[in-house]
PDB file of C-alpha atoms and ligand atoms in Angstrom:
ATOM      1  CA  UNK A   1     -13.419  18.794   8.417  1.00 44.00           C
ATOM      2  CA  UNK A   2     -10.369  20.828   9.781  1.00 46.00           C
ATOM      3  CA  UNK A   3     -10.018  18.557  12.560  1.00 47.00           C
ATOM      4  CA  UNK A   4      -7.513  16.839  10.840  1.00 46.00           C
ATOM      5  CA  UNK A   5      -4.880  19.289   9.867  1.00 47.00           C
ATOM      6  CA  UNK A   6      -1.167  17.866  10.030  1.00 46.00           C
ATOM      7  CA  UNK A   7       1.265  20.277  11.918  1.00 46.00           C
ATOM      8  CA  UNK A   8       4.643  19.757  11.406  1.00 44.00           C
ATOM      9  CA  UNK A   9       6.144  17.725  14.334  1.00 44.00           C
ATOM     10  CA  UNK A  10       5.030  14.532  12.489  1.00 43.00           C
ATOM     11  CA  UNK A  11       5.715  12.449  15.857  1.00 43.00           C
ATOM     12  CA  UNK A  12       3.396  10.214  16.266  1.00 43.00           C
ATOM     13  CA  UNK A  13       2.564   8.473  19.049  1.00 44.00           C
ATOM     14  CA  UNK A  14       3.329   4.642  18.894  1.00 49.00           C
ATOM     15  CA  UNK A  15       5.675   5.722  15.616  1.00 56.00           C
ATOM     16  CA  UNK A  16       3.677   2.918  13.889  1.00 76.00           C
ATOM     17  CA  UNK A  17       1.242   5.304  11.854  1.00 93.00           C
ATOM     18  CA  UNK A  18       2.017   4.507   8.502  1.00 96.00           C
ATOM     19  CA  UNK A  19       0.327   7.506   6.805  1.00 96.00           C
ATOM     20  CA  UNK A  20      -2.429  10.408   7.659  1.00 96.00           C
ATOM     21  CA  UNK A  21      -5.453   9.284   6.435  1.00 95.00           C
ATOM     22  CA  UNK A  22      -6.138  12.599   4.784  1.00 94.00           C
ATOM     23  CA  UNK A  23      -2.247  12.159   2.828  1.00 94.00           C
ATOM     24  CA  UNK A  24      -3.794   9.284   0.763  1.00 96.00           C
ATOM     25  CA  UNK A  25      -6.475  10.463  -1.488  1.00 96.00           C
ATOM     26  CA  UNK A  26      -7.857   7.579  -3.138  1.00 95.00           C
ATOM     27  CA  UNK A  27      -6.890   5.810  -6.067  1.00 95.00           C
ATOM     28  CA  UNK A  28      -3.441   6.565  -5.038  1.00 96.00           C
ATOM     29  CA  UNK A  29      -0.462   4.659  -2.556  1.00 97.00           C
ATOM     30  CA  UNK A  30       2.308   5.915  -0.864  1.00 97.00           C
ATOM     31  CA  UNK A  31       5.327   3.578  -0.441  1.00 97.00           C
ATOM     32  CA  UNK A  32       6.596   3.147   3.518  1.00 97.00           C
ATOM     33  CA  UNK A  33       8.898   0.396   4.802  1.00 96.00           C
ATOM     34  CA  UNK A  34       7.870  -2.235   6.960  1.00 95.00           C
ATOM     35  CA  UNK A  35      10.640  -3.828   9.300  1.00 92.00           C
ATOM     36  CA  UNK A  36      12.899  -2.142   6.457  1.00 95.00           C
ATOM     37  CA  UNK A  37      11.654  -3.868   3.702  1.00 96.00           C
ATOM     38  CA  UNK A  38       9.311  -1.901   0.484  1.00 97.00           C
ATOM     39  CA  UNK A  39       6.115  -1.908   1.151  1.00 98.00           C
ATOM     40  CA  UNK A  40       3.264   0.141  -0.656  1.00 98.00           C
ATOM     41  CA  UNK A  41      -0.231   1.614   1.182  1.00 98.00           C
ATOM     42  CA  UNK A  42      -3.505   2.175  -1.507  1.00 98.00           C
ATOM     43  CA  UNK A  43      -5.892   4.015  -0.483  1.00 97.00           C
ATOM     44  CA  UNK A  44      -8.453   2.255  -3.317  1.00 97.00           C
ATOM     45  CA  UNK A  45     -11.799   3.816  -4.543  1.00 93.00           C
ATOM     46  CA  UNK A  46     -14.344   1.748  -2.174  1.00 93.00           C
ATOM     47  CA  UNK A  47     -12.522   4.078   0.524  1.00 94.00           C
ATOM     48  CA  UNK A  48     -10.585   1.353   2.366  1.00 96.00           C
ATOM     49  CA  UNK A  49      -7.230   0.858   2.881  1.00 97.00           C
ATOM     50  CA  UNK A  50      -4.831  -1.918   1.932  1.00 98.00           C
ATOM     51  CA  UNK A  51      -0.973  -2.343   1.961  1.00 98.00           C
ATOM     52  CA  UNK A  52       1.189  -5.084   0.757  1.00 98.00           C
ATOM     53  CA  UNK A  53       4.821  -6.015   0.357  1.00 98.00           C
ATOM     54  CA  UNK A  54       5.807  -4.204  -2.552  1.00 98.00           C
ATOM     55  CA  UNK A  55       8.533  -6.780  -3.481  1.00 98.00           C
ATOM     56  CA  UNK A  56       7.415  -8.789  -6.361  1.00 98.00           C
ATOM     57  CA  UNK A  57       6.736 -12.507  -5.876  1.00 98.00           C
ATOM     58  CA  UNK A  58       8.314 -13.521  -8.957  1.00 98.00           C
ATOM     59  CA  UNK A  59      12.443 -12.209  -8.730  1.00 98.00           C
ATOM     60  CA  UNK A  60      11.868  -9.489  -5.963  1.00 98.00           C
ATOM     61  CA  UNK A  61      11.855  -6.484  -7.467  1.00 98.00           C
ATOM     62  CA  UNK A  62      10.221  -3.559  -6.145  1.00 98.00           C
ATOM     63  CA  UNK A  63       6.198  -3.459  -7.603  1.00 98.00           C
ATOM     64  CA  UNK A  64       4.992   0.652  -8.210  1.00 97.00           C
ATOM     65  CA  UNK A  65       1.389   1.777  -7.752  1.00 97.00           C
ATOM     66  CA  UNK A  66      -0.159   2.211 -11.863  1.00 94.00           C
ATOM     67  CA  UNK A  67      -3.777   2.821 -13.196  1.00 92.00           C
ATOM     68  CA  UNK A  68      -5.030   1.116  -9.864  1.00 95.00           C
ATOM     69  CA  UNK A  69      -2.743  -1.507 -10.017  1.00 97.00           C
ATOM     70  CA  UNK A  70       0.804  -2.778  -8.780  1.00 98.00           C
ATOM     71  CA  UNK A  71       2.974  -3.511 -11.759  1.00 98.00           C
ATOM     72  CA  UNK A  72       6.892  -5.251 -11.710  1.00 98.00           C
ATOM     73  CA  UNK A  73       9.220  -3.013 -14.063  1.00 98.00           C
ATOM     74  CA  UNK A  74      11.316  -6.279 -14.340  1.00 98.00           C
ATOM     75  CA  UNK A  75       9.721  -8.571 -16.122  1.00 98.00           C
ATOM     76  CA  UNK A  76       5.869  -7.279 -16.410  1.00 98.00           C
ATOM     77  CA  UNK A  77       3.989  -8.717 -13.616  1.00 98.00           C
ATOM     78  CA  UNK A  78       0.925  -7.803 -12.513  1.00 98.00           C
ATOM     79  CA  UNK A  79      -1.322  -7.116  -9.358  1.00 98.00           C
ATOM     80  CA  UNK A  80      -4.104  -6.555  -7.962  1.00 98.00           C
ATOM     81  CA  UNK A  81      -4.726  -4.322  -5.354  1.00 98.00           C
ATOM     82  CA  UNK A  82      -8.555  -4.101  -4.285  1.00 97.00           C
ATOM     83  CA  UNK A  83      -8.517  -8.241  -4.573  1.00 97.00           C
ATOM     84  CA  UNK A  84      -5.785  -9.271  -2.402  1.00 98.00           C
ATOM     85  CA  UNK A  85      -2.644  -8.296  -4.878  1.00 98.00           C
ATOM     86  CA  UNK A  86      -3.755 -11.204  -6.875  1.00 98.00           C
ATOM     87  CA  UNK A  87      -1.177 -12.126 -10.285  1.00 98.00           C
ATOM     88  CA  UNK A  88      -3.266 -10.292 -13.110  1.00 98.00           C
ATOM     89  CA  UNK A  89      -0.354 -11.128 -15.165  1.00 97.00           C
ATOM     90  CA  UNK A  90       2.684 -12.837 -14.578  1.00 90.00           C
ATOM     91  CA  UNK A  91       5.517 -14.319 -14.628  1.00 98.00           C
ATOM     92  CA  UNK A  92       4.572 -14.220 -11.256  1.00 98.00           C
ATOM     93  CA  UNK A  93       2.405 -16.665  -9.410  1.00 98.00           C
ATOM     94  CA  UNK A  94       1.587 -15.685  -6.164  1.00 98.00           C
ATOM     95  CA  UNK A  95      -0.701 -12.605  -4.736  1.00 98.00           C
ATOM     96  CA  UNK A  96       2.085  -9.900  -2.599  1.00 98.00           C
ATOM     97  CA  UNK A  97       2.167 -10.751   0.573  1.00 98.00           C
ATOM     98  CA  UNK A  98      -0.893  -8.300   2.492  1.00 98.00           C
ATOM     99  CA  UNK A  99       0.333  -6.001   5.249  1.00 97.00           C
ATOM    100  CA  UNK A 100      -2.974  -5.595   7.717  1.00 97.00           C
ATOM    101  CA  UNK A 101      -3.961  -2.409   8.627  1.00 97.00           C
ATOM    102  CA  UNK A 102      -6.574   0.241  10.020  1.00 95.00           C
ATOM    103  CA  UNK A 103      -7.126   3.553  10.273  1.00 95.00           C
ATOM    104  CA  UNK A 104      -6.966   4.940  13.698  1.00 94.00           C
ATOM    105  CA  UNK A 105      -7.942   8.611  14.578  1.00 94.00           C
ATOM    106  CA  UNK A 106      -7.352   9.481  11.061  1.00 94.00           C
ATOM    107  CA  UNK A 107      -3.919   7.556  10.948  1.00 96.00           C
ATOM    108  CA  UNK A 108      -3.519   4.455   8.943  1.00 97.00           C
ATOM    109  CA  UNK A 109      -2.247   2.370  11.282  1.00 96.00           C
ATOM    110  CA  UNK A 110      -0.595  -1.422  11.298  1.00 95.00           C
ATOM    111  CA  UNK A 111      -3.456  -3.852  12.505  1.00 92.00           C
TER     112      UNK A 111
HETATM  113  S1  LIG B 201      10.655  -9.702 -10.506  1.00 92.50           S
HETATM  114 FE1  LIG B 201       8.672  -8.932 -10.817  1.00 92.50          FE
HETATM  115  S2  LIG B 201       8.060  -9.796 -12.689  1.00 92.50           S
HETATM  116 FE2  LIG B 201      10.017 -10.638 -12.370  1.00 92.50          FE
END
């Protein structure tokens, strides 16, 4: 249980830990950037972890995490985490595009 305390170096060693596992709690997402663009990590309630381009398949705005779901402020799209960021709603028609990863020694990790 304490094994995984945080200190506060925060280096990690490949630098490609995207969050601690024990920073996500689930049923929530923390935004990172991957190769500079805005990306978004859930942690959903089955336990596992998903991330996905958080720029919105419809006019590429940037999608925020909402009631277990990834919702456009532009024009109202809507996504669907836990089923492969699938259009609930649109305008938009296709799913984000899914960022693999794992978790690694408590690290969420690119796969
Ligand atoms: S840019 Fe996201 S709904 Fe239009």
């Amino acid at each position: 249980m304490m094994s995984g305390e945080t200190t506060m170096a925060g280096a990690t060693s490949g630098g490609s830990a995207i969050a601690q596992e024990s920073e996500v709690a689930p049923g929530s997402a923390v935004k990172f950037k991957d190769g500079g663009k805005d990306a978004v990590l859930i942690h959903l309630d089955d336990g596992n972890f998903v991330a996905y381009s958080a720029i919105c398949t419809h006019a590429g705005c940037t999608v925020a995490y909402k009631n277990a779901q990834l919702a456009c402020p532009c024009h109202g799209s809507v996504f669907d985490p836990a089923n492969g960021a699938e259009v609930v709603s649109g305008p938009a028609q296709t799913p984000l595009p899914e960022i693999p990863v794992e978790v690694q020694n408590g690290e969420v990790v690119k796969a």
